[in-house]
PDB file of C-alpha atoms in Angstrom:
ATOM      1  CA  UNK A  39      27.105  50.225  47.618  1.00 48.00           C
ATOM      2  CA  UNK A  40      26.105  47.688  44.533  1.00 47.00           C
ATOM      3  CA  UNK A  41      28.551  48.925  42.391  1.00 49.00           C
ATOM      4  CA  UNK A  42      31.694  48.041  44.943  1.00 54.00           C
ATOM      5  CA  UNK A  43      30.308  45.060  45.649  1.00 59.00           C
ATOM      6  CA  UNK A  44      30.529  44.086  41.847  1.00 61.00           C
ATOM      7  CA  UNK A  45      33.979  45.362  41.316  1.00 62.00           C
ATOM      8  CA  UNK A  46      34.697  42.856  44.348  1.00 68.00           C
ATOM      9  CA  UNK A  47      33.303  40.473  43.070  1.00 64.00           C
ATOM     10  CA  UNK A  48      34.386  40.696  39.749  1.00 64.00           C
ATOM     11  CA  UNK A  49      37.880  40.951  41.253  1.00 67.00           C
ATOM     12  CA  UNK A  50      37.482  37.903  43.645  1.00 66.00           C
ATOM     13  CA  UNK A  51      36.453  35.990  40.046  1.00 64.00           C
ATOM     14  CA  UNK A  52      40.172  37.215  39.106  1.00 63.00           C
ATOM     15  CA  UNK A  53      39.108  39.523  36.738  1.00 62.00           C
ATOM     16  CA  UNK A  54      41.886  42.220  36.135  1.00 62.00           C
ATOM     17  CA  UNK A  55      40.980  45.570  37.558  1.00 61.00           C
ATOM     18  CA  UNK A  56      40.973  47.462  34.414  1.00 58.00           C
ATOM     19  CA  UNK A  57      38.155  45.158  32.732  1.00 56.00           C
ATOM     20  CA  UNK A  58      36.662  45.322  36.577  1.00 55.00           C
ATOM     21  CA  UNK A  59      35.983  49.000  35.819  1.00 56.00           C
ATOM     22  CA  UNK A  60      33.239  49.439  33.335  1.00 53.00           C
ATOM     23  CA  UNK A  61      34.377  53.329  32.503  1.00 53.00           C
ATOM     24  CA  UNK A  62      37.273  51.677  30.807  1.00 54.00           C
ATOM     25  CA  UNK A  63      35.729  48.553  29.335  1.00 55.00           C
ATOM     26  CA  UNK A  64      36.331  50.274  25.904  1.00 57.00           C
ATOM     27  CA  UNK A  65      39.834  51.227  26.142  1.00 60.00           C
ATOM     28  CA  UNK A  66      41.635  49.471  23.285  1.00 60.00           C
ATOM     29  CA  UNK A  67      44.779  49.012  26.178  1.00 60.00           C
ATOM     30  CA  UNK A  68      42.411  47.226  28.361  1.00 56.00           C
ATOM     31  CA  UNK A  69      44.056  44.122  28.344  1.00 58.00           C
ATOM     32  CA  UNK A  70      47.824  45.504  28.900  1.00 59.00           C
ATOM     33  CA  UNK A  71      49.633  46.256  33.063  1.00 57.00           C
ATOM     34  CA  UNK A  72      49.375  50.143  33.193  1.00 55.00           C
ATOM     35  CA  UNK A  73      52.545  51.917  33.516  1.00 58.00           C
ATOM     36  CA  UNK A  74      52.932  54.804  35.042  1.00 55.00           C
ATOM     37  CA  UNK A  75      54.302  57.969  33.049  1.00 54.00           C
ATOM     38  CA  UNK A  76      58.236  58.119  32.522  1.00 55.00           C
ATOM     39  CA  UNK A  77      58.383  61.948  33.882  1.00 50.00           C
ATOM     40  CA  UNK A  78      56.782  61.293  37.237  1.00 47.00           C
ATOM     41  CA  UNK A  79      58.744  61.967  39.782  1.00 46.00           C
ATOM     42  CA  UNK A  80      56.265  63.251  42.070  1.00 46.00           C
ATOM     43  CA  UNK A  81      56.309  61.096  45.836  1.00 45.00           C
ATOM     44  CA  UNK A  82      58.119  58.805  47.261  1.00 43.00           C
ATOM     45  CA  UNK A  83      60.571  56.378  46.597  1.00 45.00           C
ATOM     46  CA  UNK A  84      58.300  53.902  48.604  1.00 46.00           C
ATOM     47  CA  UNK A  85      55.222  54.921  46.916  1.00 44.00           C
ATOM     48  CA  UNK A  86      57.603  54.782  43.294  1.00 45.00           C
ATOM     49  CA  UNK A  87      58.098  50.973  44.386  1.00 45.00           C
ATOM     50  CA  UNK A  88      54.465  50.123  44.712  1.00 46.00           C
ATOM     51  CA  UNK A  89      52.833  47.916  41.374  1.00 46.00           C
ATOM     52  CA  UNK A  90      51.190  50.091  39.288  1.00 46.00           C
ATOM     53  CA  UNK A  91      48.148  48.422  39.883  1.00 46.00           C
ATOM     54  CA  UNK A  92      48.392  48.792  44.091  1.00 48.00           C
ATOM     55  CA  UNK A  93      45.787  51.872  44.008  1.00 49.00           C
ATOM     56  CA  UNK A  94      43.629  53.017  47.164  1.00 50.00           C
ATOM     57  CA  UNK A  95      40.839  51.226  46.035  1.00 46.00           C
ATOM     58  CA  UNK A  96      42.629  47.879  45.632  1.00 47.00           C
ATOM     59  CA  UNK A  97      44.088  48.492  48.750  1.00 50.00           C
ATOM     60  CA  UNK A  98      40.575  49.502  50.204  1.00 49.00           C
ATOM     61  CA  UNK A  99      39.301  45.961  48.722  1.00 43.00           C
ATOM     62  CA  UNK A 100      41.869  43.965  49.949  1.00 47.00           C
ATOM     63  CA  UNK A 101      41.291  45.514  53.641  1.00 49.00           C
ATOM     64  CA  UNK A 102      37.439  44.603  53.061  1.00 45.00           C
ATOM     65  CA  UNK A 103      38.012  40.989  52.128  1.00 46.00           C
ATOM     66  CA  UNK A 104      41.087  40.624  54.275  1.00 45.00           C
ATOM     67  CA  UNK A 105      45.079  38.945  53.982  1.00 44.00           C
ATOM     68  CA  UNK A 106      43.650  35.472  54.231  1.00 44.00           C
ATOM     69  CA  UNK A 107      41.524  35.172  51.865  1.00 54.00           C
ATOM     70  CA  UNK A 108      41.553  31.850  50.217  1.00 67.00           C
ATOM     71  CA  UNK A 109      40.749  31.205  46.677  1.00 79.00           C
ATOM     72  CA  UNK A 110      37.283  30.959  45.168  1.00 79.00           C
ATOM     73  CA  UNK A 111      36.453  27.395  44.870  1.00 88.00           C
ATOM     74  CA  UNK A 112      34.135  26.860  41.504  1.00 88.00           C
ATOM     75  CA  UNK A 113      30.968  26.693  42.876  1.00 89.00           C
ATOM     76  CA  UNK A 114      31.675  30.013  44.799  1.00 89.00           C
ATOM     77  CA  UNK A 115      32.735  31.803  41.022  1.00 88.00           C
ATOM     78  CA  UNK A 116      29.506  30.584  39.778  1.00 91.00           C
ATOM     79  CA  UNK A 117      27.619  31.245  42.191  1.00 91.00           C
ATOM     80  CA  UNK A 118      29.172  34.910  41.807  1.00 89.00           C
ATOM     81  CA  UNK A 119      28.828  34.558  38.024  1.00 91.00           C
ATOM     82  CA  UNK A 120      25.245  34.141  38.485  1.00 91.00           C
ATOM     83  CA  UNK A 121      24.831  37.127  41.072  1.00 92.00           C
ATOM     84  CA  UNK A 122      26.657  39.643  38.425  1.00 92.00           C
ATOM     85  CA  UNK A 123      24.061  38.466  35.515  1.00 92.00           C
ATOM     86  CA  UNK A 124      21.059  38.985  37.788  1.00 93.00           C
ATOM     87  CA  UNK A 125      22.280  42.407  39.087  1.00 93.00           C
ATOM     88  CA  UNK A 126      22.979  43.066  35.625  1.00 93.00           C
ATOM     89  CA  UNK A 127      19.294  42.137  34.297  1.00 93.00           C
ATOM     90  CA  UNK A 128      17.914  43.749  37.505  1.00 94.00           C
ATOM     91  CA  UNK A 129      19.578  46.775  36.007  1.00 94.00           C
ATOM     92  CA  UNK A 130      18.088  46.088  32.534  1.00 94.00           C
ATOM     93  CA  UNK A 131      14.952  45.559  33.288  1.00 94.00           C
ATOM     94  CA  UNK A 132      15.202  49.084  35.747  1.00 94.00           C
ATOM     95  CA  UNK A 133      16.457  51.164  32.466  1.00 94.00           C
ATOM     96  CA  UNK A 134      13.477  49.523  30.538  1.00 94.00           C
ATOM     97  CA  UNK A 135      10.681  49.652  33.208  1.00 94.00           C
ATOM     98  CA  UNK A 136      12.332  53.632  33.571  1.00 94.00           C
ATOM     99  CA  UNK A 137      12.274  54.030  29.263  1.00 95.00           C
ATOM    100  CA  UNK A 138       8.807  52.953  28.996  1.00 94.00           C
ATOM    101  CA  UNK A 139       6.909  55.129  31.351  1.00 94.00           C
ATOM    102  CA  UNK A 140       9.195  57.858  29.736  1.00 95.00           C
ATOM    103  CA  UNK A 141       7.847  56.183  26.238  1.00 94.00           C
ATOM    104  CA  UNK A 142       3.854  56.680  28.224  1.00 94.00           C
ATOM    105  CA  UNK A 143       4.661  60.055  29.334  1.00 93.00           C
ATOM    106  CA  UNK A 144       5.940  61.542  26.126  1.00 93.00           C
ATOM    107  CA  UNK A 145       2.726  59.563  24.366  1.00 94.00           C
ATOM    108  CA  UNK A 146       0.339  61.128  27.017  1.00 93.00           C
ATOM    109  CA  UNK A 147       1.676  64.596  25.933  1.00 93.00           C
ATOM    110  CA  UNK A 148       1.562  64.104  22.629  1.00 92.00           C
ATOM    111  CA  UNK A 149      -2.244  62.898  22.951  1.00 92.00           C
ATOM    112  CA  UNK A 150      -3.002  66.277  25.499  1.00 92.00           C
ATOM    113  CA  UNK A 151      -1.302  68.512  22.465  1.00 92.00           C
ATOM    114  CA  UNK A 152      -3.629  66.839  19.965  1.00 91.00           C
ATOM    115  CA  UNK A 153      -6.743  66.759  22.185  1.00 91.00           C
ATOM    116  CA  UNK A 154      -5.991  70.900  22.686  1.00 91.00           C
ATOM    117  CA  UNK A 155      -5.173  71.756  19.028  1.00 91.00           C
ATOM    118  CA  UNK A 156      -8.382  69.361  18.120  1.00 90.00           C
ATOM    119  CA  UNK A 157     -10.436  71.386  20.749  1.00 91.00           C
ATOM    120  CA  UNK A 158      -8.447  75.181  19.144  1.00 92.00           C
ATOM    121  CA  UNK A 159      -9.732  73.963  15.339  1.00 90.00           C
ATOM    122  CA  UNK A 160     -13.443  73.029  16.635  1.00 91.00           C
ATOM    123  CA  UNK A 161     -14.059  76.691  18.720  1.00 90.00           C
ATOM    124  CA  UNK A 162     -12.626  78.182  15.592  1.00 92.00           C
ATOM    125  CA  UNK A 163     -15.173  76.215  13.264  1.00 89.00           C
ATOM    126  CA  UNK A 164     -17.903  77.138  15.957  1.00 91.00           C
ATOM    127  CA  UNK A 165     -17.002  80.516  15.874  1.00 92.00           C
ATOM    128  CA  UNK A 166     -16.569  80.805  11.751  1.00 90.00           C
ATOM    129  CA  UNK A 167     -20.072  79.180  12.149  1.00 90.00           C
ATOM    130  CA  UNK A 168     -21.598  81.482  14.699  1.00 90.00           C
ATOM    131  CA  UNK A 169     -20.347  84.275  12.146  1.00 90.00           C
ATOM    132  CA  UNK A 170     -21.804  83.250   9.308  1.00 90.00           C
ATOM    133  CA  UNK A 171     -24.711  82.756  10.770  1.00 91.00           C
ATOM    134  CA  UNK A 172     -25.059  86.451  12.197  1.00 91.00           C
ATOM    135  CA  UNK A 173     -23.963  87.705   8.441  1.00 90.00           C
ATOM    136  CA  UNK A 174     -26.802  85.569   7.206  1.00 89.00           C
ATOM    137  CA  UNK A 175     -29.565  86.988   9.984  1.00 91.00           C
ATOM    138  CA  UNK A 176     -28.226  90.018   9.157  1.00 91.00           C
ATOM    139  CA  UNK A 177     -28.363  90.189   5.437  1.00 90.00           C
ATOM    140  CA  UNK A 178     -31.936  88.584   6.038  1.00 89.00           C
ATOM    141  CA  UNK A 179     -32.907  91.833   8.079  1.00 90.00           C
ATOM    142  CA  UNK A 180     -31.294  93.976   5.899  1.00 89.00           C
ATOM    143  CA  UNK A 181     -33.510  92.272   2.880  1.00 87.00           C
ATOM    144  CA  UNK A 182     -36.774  92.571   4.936  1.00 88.00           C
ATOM    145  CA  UNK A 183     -36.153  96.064   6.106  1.00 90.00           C
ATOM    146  CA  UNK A 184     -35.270  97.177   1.554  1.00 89.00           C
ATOM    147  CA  UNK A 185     -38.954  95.161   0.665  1.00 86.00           C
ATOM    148  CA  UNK A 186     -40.412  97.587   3.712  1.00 89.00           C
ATOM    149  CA  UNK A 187     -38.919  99.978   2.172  1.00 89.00           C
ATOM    150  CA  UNK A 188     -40.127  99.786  -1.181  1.00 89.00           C
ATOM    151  CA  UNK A 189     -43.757  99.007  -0.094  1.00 87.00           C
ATOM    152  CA  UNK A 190     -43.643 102.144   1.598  1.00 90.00           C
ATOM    153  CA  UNK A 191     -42.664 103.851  -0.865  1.00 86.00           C
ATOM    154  CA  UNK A 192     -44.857 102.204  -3.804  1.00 89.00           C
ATOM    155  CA  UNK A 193     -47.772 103.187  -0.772  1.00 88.00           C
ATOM    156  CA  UNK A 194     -47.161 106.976  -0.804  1.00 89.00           C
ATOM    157  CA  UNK A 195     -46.904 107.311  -4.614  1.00 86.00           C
ATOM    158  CA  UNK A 196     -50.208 105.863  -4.587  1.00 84.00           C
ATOM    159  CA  UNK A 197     -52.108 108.318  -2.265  1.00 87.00           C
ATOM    160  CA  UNK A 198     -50.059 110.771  -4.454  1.00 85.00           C
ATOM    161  CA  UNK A 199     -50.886 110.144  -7.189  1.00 83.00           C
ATOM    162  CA  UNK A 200     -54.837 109.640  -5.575  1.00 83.00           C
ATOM    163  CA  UNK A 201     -54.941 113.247  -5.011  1.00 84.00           C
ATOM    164  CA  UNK A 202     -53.266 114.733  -7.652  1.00 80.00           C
ATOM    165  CA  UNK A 203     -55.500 112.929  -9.909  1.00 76.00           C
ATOM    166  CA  UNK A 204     -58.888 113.707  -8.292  1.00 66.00           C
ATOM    167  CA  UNK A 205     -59.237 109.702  -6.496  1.00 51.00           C
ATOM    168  CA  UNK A 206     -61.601 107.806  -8.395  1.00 47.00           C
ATOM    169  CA  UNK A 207     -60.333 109.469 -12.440  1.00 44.00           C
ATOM    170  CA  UNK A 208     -59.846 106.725 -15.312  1.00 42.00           C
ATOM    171  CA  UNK A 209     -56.089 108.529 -15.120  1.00 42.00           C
ATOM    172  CA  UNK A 210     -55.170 107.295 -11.890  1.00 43.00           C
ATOM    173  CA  UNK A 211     -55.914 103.359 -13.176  1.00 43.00           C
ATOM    174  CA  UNK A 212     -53.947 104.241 -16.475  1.00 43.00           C
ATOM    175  CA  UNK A 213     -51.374 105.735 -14.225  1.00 46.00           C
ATOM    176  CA  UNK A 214     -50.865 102.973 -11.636  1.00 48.00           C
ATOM    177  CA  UNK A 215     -48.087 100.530 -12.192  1.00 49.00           C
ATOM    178  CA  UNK A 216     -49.252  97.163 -14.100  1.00 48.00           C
ATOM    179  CA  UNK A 217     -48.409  95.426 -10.756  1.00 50.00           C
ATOM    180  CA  UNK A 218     -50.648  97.485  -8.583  1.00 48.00           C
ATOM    181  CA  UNK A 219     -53.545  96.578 -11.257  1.00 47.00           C
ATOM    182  CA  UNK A 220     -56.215  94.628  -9.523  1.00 48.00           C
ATOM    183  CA  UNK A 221     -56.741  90.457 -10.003  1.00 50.00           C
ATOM    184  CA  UNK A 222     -59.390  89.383 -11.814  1.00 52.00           C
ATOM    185  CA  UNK A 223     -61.743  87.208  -9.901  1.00 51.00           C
ATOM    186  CA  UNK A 224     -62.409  83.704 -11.720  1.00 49.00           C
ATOM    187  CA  UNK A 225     -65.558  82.905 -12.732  1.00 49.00           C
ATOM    188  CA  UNK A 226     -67.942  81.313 -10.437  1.00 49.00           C
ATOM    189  CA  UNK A 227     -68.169  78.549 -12.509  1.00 48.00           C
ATOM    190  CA  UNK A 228     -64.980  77.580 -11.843  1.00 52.00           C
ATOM    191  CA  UNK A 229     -63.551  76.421  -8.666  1.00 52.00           C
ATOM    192  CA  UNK A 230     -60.272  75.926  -7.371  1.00 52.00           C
ATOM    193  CA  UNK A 231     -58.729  72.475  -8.028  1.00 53.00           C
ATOM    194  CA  UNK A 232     -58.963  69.637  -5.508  1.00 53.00           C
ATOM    195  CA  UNK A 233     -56.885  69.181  -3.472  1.00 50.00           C
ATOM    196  CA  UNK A 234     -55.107  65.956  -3.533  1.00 56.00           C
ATOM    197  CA  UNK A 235     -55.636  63.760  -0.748  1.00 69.00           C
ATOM    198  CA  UNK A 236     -53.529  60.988   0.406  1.00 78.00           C
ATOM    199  CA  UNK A 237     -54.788  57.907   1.750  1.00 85.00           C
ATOM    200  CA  UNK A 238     -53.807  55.163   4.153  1.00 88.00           C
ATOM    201  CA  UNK A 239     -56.569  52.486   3.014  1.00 92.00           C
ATOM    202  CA  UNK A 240     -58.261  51.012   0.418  1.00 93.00           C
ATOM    203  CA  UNK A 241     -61.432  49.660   0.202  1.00 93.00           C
ATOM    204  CA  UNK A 242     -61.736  46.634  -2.299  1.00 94.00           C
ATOM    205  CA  UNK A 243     -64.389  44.697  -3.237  1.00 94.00           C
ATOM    206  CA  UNK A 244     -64.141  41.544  -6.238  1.00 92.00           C
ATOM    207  CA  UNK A 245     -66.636  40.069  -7.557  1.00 92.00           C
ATOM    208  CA  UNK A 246     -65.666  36.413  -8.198  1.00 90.00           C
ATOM    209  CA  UNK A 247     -66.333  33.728 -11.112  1.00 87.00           C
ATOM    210  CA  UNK A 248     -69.610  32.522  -9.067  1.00 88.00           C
ATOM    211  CA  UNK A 249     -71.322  36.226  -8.815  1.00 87.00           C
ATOM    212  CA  UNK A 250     -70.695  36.642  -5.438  1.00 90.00           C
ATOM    213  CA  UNK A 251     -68.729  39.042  -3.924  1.00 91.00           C
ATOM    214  CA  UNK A 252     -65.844  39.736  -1.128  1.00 90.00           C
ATOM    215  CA  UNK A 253     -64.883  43.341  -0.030  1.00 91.00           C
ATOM    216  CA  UNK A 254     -62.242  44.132   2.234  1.00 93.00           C
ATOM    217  CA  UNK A 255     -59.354  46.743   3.564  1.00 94.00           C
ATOM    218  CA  UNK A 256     -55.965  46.826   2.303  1.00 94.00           C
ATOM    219  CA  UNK A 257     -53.097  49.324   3.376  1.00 92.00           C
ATOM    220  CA  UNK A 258     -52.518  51.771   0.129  1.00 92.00           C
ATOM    221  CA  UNK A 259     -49.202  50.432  -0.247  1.00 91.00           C
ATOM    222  CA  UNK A 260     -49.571  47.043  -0.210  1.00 94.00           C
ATOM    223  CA  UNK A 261     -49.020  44.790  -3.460  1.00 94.00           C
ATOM    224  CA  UNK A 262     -51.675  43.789  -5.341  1.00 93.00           C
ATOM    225  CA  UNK A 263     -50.499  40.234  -5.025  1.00 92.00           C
ATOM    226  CA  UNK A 264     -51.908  40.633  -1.439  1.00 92.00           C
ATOM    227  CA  UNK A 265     -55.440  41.023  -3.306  1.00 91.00           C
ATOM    228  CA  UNK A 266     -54.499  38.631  -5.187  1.00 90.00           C
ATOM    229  CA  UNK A 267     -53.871  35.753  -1.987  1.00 90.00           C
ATOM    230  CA  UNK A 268     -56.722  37.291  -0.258  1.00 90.00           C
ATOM    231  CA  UNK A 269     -59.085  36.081  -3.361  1.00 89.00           C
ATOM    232  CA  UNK A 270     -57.332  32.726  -3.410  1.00 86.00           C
ATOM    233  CA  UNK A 271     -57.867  31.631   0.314  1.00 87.00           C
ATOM    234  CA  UNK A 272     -61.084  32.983   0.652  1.00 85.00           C
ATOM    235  CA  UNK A 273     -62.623  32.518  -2.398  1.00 77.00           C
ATOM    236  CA  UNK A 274     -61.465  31.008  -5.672  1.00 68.00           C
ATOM    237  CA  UNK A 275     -58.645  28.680  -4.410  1.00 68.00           C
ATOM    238  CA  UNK A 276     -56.613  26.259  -6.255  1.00 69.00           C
ATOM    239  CA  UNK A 277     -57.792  28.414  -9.622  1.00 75.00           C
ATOM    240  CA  UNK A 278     -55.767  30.279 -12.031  1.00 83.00           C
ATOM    241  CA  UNK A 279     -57.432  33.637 -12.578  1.00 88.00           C
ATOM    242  CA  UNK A 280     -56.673  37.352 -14.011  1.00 90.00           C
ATOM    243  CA  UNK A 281     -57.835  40.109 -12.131  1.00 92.00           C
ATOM    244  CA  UNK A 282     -59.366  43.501 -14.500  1.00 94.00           C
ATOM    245  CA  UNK A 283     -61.503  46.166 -13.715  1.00 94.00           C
ATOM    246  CA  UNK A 284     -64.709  47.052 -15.689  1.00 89.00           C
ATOM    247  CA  UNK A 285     -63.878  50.612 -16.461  1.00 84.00           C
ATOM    248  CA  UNK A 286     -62.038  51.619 -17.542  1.00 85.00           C
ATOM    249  CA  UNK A 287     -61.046  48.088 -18.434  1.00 90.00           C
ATOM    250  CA  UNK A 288     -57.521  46.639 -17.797  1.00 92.00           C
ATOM    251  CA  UNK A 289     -56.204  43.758 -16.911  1.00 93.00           C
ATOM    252  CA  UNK A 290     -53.595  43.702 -14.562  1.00 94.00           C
ATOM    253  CA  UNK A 291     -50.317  41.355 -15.638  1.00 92.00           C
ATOM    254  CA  UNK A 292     -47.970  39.556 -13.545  1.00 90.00           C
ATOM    255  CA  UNK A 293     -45.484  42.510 -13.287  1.00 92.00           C
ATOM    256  CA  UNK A 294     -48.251  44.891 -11.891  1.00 93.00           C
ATOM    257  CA  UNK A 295     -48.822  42.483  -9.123  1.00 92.00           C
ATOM    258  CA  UNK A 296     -46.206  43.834  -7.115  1.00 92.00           C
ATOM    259  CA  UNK A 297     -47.103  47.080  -7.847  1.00 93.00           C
ATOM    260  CA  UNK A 298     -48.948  49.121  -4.546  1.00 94.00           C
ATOM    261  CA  UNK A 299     -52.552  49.519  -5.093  1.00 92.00           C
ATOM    262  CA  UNK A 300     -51.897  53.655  -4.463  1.00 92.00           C
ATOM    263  CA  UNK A 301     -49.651  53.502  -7.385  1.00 91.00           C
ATOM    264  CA  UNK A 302     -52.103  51.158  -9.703  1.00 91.00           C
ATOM    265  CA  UNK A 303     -54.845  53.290  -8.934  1.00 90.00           C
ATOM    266  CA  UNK A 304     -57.120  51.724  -7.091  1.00 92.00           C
ATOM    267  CA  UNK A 305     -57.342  54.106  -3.796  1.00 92.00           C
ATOM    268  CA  UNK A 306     -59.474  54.596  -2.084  1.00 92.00           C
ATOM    269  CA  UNK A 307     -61.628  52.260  -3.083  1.00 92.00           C
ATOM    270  CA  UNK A 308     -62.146  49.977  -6.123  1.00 93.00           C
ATOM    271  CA  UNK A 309     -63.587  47.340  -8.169  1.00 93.00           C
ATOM    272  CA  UNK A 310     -62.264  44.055  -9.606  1.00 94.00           C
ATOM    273  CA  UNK A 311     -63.727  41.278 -11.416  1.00 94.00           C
ATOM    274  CA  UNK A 312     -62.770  37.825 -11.521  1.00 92.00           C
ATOM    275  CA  UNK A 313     -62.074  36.439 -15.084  1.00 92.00           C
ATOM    276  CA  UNK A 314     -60.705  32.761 -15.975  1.00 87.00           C
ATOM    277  CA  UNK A 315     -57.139  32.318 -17.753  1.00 81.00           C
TER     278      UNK A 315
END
């Protein structure tokens, strides 16, 4: 096995035999002959007479590298010096290589544990969710089914009070509710207000310095400095000009140039005159 090959050859090296063996490398005697105990008796006075340090497995060692073996030469204790350090770092690297796929294993449980209590807190979120949800339908149905209710009920008092009052008697409009009063109807005259439409595009025509005119499209939202380069390339370029309209009259300043024409009011369509600086 590895491990009596290294005590060989850590006793060929002439190492003693009690440093040899690692589960006494700490003893604080390591370094002093062992003695045997004063009060044994026990055996023979030819095993009595053996060194204390003649044990089976020295004897098992020296049978194994035999009575005539010569002394290591230097190269030969190097080259077993060098053996020992790479069994040694062979067995380093093993308990590493071993520690850190224990170190990945314990890491891959911890990550499973997290991924299940993650997925435990989300089902109980969904199902806090899922109940509040049902409460809320519920209390919705519950609120639909009371206004029912009280229609109902505001409908029977009605016919009630129809025929206990003879139908059509100025006491059955003094006795209805203020709420159950009929609306007035507005006066023909007046119609409902407009409603306001939103536009896209904006029609815009300028009349320029010479009298004549240009019309064209612009998006709603779109400056009116791009009125304002439209006029310049097409009609009064390289000249400084304001820009008004007639009525109601204003005239439109640097800062409303990057103002949208929607918000300058000038959708959907609009007028604007040409006047020098």
């Amino acid at each position: 096995m590895a491990e009596s090959t290294t005590l060989d050859s850590l006793l060929e090296m002439g190492f003693d035999r009690n440093r040899a063996l690692m589960e006494h490398e700490n003893d604080p005697d390591i370094n002093e002959p062992y003695v045997p105990p004063a009060g044994n008796t026990l055996g023979t006075t030819e095993e009595q007479s053996q060194s204390p340090t003649e044990t089976p497995e020295s004897t098992e060692v020296a049978e194994q590298m035999g009575d005539a073996k010569s002394p290591m030469t230097e190269e030969e204790r190097m080259e077993q010096v060098k053996r020992l350090e790479e069994l040694m770092k062979a067995r380093q690297e093993e308990r590493r290589e071993r520690e850190r796929k224990e170190e990945i294993e314990r890491e891959k449980q911890r990550r499973k544990q997290g991924q299940e209590l993650l997925q435990v807190k989300q089902k109980l979120q969904d199902d806090e969710m899922k109940k509040l949800a049902d409460q809320r339908r519920k209390e919705k149905m519950e609120d639909k089914l009371a206004k029912q209710r009280v229609k109902e009920k505001i409908a029977r008092d009605r016919e009630e009070r129809a025929r206990k009052f003879g139908g059509g008697s100025a006491s059955t409009g003094l006795s209805s509710p203020p709420s159950e009063a009929p609306l007035q109807s507005p006066p023909e005259d007046q119609g409902p207000p407009p409603a306001k439409k939103d536009y896209d595009d904006c029609r815009i025509q300028v009349r320029l310095l010479d009298g004549s005119t240009l019309s064209t499209v612009f998006k709603a939202h779109e400056p009116l400095a791009a009125v304002r380069v439209y006029i310049q390339m097409n009609g009064e370029n390289g000249q400084d000009f304001n820009l008004i309209t007639p009525y109601p009259r204003r005239v439109y300043t640097d800062l409303d140039m990057e103002k949208p024409l929607c918000e300058l009011g000038l959708v959907p369509s609009a007028v604007l005159v040409v006047t020098k600086k």
